[in-house]
Coordinates of C-alpha atoms in Angstrom, one line a residue:
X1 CA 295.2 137.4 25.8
X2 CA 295.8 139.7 22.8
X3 CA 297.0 138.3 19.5
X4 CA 300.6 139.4 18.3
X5 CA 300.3 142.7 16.5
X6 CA 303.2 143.3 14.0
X7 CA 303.4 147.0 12.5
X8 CA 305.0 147.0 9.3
X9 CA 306.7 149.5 6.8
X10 CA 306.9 152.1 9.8
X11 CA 309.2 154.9 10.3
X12 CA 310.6 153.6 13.6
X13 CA 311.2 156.5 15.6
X14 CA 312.7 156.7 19.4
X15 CA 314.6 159.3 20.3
X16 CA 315.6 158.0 23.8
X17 CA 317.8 155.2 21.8
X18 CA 318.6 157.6 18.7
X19 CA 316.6 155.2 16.0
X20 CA 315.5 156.5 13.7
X21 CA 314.6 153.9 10.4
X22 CA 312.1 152.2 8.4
X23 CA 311.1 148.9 10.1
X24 CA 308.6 146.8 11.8
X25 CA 307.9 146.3 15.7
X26 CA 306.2 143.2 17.4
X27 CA 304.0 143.4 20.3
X28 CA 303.4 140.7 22.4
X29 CA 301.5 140.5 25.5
X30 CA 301.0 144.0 25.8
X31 CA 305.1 144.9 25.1
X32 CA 307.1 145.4 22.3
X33 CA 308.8 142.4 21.5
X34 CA 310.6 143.0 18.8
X35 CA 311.6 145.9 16.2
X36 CA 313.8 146.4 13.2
X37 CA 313.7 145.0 9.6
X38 CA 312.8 141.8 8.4
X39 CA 310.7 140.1 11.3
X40 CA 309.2 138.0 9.5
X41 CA 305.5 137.5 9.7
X42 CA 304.6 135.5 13.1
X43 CA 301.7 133.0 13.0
X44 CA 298.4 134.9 14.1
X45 CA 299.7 138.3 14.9
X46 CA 297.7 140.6 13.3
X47 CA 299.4 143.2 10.8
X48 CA 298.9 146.7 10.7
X49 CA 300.0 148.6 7.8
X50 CA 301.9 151.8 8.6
X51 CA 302.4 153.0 5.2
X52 CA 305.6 155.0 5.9
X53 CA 304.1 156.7 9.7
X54 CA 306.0 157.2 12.4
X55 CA 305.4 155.3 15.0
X56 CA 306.8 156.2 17.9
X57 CA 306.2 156.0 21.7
X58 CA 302.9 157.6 22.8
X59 CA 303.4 160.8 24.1
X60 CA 304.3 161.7 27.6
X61 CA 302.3 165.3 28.6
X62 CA 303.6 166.5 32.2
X63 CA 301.0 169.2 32.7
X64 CA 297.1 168.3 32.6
X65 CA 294.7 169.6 35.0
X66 CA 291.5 166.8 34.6
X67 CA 288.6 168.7 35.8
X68 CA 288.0 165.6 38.0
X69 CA 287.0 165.3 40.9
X70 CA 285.4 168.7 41.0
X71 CA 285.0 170.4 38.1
X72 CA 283.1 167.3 35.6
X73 CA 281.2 170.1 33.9
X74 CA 284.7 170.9 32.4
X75 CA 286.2 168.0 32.0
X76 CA 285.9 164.4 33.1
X77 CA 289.1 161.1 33.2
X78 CA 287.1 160.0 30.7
X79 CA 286.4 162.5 28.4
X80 CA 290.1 163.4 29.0
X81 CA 291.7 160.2 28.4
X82 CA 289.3 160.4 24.9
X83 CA 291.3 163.8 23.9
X84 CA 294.3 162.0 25.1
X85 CA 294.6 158.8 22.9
X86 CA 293.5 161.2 19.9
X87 CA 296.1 163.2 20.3
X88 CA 298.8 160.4 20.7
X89 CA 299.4 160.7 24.3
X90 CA 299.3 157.5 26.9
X91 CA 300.9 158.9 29.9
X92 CA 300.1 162.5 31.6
X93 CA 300.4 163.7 35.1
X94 CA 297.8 165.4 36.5
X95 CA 297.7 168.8 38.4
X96 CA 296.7 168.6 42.1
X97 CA 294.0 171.6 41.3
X98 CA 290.7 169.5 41.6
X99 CA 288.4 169.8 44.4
X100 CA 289.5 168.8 46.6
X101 CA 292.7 169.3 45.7
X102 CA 295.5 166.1 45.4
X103 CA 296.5 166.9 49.4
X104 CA 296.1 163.9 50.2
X105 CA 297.3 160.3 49.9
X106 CA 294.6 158.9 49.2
X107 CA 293.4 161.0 46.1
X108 CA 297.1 160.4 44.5
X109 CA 296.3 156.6 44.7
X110 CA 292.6 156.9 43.6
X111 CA 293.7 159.0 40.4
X112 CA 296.5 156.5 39.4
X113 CA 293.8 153.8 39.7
X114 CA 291.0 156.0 37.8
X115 CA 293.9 156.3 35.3
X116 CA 294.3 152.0 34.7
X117 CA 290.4 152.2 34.7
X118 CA 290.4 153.9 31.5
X119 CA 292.7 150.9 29.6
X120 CA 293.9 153.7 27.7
X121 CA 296.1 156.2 29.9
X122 CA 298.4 156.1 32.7
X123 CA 297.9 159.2 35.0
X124 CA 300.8 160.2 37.4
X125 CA 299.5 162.1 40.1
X126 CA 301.3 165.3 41.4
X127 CA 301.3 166.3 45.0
X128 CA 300.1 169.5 46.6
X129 CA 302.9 171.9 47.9
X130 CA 300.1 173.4 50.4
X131 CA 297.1 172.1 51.5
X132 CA 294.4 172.7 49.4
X133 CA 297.0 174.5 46.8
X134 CA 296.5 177.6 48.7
X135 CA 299.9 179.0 49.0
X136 CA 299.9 178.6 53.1
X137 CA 300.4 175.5 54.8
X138 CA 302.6 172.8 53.5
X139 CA 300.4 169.8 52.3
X140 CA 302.4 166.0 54.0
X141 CA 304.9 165.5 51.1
X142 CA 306.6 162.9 52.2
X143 CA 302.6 160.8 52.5
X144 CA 301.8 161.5 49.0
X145 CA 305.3 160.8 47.7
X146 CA 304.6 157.6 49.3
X147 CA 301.4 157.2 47.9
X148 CA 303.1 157.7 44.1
X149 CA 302.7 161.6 44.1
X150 CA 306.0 161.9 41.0
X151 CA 306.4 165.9 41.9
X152 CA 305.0 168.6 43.7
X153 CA 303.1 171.8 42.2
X154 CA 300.1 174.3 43.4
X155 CA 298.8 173.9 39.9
X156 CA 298.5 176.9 38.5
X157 CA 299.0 179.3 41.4
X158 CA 302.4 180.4 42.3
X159 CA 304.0 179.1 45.5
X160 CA 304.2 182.8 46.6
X161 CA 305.8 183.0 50.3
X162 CA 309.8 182.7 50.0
X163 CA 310.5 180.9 53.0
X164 CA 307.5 178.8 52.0
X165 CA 309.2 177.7 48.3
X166 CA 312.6 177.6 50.8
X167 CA 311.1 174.7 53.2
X168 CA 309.3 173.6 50.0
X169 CA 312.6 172.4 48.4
X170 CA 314.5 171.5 51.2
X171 CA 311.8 168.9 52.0
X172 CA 311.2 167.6 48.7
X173 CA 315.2 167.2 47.9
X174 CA 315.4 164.8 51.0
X175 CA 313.0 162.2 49.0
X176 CA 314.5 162.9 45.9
X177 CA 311.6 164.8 44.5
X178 CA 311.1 167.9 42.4
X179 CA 309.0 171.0 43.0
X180 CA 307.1 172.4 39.9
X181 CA 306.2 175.8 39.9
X182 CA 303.8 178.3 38.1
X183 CA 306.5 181.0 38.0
X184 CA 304.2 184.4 38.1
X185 CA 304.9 186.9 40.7
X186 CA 301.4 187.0 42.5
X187 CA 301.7 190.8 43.2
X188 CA 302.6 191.7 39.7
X189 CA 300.1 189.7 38.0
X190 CA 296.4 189.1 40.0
X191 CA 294.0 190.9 38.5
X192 CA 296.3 190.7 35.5
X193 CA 294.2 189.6 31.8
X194 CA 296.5 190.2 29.3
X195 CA 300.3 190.7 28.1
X196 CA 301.3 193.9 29.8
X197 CA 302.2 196.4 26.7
X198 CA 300.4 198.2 23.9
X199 CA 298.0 196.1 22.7
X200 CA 296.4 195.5 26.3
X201 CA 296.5 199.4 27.1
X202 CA 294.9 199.8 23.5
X203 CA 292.1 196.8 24.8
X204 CA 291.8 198.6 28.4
X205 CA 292.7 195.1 29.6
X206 CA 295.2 195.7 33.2
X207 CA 298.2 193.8 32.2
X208 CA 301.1 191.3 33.3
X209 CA 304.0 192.0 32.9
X210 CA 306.8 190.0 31.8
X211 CA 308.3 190.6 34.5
X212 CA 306.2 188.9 36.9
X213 CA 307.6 185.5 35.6
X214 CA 310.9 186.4 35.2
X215 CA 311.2 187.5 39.0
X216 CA 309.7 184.7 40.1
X217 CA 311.9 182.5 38.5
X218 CA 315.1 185.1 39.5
X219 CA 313.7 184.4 43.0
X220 CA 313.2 180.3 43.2
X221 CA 316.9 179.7 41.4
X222 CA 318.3 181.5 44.2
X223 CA 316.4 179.5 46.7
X224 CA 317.6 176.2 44.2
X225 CA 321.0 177.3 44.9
X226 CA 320.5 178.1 48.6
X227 CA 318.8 174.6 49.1
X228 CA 320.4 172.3 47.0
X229 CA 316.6 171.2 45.5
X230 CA 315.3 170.1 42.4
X231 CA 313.2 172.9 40.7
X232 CA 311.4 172.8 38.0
X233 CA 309.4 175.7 36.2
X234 CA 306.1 175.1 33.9
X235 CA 304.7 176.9 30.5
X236 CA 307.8 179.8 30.2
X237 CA 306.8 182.1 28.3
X238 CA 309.5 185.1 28.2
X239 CA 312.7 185.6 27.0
X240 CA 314.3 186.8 30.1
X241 CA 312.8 183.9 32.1
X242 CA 314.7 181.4 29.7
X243 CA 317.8 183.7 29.5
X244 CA 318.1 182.7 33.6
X245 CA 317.1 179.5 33.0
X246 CA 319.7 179.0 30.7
X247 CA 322.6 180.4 33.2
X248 CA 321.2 178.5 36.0
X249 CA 321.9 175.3 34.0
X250 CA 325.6 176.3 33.3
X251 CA 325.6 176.9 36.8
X252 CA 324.8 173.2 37.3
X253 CA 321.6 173.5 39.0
X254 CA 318.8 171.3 39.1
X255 CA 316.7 173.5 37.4
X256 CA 314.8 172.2 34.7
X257 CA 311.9 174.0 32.3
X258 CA 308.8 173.4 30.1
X259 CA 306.7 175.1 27.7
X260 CA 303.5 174.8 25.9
X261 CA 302.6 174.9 22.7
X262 CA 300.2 178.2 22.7
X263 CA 303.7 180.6 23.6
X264 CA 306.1 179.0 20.7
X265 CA 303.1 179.2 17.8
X266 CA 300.8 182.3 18.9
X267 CA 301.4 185.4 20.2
X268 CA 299.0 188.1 22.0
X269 CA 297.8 189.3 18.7
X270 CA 295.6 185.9 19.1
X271 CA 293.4 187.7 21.4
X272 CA 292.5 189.5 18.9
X273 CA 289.2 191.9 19.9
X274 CA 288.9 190.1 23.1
X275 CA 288.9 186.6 22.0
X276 CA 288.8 184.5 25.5
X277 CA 289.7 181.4 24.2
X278 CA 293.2 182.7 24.1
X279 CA 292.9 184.1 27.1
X280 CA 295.8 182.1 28.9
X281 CA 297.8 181.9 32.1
X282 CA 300.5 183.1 32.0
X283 CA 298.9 185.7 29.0
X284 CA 300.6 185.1 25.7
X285 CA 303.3 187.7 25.2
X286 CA 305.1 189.5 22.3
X287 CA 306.2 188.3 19.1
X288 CA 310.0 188.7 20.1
X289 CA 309.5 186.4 23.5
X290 CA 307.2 183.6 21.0
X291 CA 310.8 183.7 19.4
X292 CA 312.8 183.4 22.3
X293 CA 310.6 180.4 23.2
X294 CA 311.2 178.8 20.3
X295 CA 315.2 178.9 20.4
X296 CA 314.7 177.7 23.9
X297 CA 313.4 175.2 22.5
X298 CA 315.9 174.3 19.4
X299 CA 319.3 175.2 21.7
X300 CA 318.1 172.8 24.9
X301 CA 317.7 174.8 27.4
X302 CA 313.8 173.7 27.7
X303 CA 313.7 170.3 28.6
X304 CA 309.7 169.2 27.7
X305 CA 306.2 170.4 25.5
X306 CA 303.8 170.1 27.6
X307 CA 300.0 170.5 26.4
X308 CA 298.7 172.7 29.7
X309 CA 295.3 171.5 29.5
X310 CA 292.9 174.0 31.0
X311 CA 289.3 172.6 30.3
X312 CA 286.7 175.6 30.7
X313 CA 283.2 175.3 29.7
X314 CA 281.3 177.8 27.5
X315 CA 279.9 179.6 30.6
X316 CA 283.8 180.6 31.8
X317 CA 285.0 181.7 28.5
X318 CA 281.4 183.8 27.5
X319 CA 282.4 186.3 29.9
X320 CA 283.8 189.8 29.3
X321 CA 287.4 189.7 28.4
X322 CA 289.1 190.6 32.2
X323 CA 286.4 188.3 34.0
X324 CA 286.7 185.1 31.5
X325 CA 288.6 182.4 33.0
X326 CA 292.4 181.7 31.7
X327 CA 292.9 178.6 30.0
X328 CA 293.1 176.6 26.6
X329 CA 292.8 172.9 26.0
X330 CA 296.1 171.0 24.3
X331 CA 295.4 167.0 24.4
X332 CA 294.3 166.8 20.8
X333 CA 296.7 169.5 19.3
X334 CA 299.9 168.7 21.3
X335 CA 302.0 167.0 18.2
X336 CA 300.9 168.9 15.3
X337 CA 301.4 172.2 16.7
X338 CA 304.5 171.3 17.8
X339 CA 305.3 169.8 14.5
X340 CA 305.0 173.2 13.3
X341 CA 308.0 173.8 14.1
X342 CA 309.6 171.0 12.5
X343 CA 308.3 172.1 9.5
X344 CA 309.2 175.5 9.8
X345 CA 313.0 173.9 10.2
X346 CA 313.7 175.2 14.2
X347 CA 313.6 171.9 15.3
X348 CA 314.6 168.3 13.3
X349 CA 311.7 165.6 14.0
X350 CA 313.9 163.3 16.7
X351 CA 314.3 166.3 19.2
X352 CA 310.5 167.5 19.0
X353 CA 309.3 163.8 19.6
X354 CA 311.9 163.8 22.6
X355 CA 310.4 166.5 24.2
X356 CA 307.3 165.1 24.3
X357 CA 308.5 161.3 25.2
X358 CA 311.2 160.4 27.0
X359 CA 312.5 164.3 28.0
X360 CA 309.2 164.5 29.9
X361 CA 309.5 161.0 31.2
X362 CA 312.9 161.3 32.9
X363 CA 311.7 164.5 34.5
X364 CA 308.6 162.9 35.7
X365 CA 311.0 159.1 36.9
X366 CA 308.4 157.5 34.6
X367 CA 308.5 154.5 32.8
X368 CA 307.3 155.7 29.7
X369 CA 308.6 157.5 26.2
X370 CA 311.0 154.5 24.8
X371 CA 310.6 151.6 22.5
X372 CA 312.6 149.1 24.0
X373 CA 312.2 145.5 23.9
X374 CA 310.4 144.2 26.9
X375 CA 308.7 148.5 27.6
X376 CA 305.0 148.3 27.9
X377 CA 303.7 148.6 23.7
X378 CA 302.4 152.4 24.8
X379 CA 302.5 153.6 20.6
X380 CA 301.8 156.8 18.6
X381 CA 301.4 156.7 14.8
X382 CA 301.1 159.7 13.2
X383 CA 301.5 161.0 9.6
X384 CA 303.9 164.4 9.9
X385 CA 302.5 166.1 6.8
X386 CA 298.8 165.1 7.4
X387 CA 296.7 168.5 7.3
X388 CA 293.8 169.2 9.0
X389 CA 291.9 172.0 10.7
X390 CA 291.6 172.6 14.2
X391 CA 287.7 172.9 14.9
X392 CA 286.4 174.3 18.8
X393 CA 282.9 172.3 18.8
X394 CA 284.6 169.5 17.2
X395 CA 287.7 168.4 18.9
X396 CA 287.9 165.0 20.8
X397 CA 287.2 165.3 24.6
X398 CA 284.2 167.2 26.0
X399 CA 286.1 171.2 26.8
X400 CA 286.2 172.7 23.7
X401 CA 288.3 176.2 24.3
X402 CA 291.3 175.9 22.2
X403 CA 293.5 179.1 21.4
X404 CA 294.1 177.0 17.7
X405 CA 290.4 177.4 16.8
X406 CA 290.3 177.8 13.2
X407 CA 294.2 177.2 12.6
X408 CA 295.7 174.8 9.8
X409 CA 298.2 171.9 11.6
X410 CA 300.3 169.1 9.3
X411 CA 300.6 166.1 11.3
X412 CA 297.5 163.7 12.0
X413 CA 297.6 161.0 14.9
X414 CA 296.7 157.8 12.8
X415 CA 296.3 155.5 15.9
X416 CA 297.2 155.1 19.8
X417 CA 297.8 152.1 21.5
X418 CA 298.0 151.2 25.4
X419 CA 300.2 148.4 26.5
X420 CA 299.4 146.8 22.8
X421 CA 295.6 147.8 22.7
X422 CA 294.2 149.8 20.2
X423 CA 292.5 153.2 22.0
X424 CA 292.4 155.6 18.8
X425 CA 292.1 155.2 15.5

């Protein structure tokens, strides 16, 4: 039994209900009991001073690839869920791209249980579309729904064959589920190491071009519409991507969107002379799409932040440019860098906290991103004007290959807590 813990002077913030107000909130047996002003002071709990934080839910990420089971020199649950509670977050789902890949029902359940083992993250499983995420055999759906798969994705590989994505969807809509794609047109963009244009013909580094997500994601709405299935794309990253988005959703398609923070705050200047740790998949792109991203993200039509956690070690990013592997960790700079945009006035503070709580959680059908009397006591407290300087070498969690290295963030995660346990800070 955990005493009563009673946070005090906070800046009570949960968008899911629209609060937004000083007060305290009580947590009992692991779930908030109570919130507002005046509670009192219980017998025993133990206080914790929030000195005008915000403490909100704890963060809701819908797109983490682990490392585990497969790739431990990268990343390990462990050293994941570490990154995780610094960075505010208590619930992710986890990419099916480990080896072997989440094919099969019994991986989904043995990462959900891995998950409780930590005590300081839930992990929702997704499902392979394919088996063994390559792109050619549909993987059992309806098993690893069973088994508490929440959606279904090939990770960061494209679910390339049309009719493939057609029987994909029709599948997944007859269980209610939601395929999540990696929306890159695989013959436009293999081979591909940076943003198609003149900065990548200047590198001579072969390029992507925007296009190759925007066709993509031309191609799967039409199959949305043809199918009747929920679709759902991860990390846009171009304006004419968003620009269908956007009409598919006054269409009244299920078709729903996330980004990551890398393609609203940098741009492909960031690779500078070759700099692999923002070499990224999909590539970053030109200034005007980084814009287009963020009034996606201020005018709705993206629906979640998600970090897109790509542990590499030092040995995948010391390679030349074209043969490093893509990929940039996010756990421990998820809020501030998305705070970034509060501060810079595109986004108010209640609808950048509801894309990373409980936008991500409805998308995912998870009980998470809320404070609501009798909801698990899953908290963030963070300080939005906090600075401090994002560090590779230093950063919680054991991959190191951020695309911020060396960038100044307001907004410091003070503490975490899972179902009412302290797990940072």
């Amino acid at each position: 039994m955990h005493p009563d813990l009673l946070f005090i002077s906070a800046r009570l913030l949960d968008p899911a209900a629209g609060l937004d107000e000083p007060g305290d909130l009580l947590v009992r047996d692991g779930r908030i009991a109570d919130f507002g002003r005046d509670l009192g002071r219980p017998d025993g709990a133990e206080t914790i001073a929030c000195d005008g934080g915000v403490l909100c839910p704890g963060l809701v990420d819908m797109r983490v690839s682990l490392g585990e089971p497969g790739f431990e020199y990268r990343e390990t649950i462990a050293s994941a869920a570490a990154a995780a509670a610094a960075g505010g977050i208590t619930t992710l789902a986890a990419l099916p791209d480990g080896r072997p890949a989440s094919d099969d029902p019994a991986l989904v359940r043995l990462l959900r249980a891995r998950g409780e083992e930590t005590g300081s993250l839930s992990i929702l499983p997704y499902g392979a579309v394919t088996r063994a995420c390559r792109g050619e055999e549909m993987a059992e759906l309806g098993l690893l729904r069973e088994a508490g798969a929440v959606a279904f994705t090939d990770g960061g590989r494209a679910i390339g064959p049309a009719r493939l994505m057609r029987l994909a969807l029709s599948y997944a809509r007859g269980f209610g589920a939601t395929i999540v794609q990696h929306p890159e047109d695989p013959s436009l963009s293999d081979g591909g190491a940076a943003n198609e244009g003149a900065l990548a013909t200047r590198l001579g580094l072969p390029g992507i071009p925007a296009a190759a997500e925007a066709m993509m994601v031309a191609r799967d709405i039409r199959l949305a519409r043809l199918t009747g299935g929920a679709l759902h794309f991860a990390h846009l990253s171009t304006a004419e991507a968003l620009d269908l988005v956007r009409a598919a959703k006054r269409d009244g398609l299920a078709v729903t969107c996330d980004t990551a923070p890398p393609y609203f705050d940098l741009n492909e200047t960031a690779i500078g002379e070759f700099r692999t740790y923002a070499k990224l998949s999909p590539p970053l792109r030109a200034e005007e799409d980084r814009q287009a991203v963020a009034a996606a993200l201020a005018d709705g039509t993206i629906d979640a932040i998600a970090s897109d956690h790509q542990p590499r070690d030092a040995d995948d990013k010391r390679q030349p440019f074209a043969q490093a592997s893509p990929g940039g960790t996010g756990l421990a700079t998820l809020l501030a860098v998305t705070l970034a945009q509060v501060h810079g006035g595109t986004l108010g503070l209640g609808h950048a906290i509801a894309l990373l709580t409980c936008r991500p959680a409805a998308l995912l059908g998870a009980d998470a991103g809320r404070l609501a009397k009798g909801a698990p006591a899953d908290l963030c407290l963070f300080h939005p004007d906090r600075i401090w300087q994002v560090a590779a070498g230093e950063l919680p969690g054991k991959a190191q290959n951020t695309p911020f290295d060396g960038r100044a963030l307001e907004g410091r995660v003070l503490g975490t807590w899972k179902t009412g346990r302290r797990v940072f800070g």
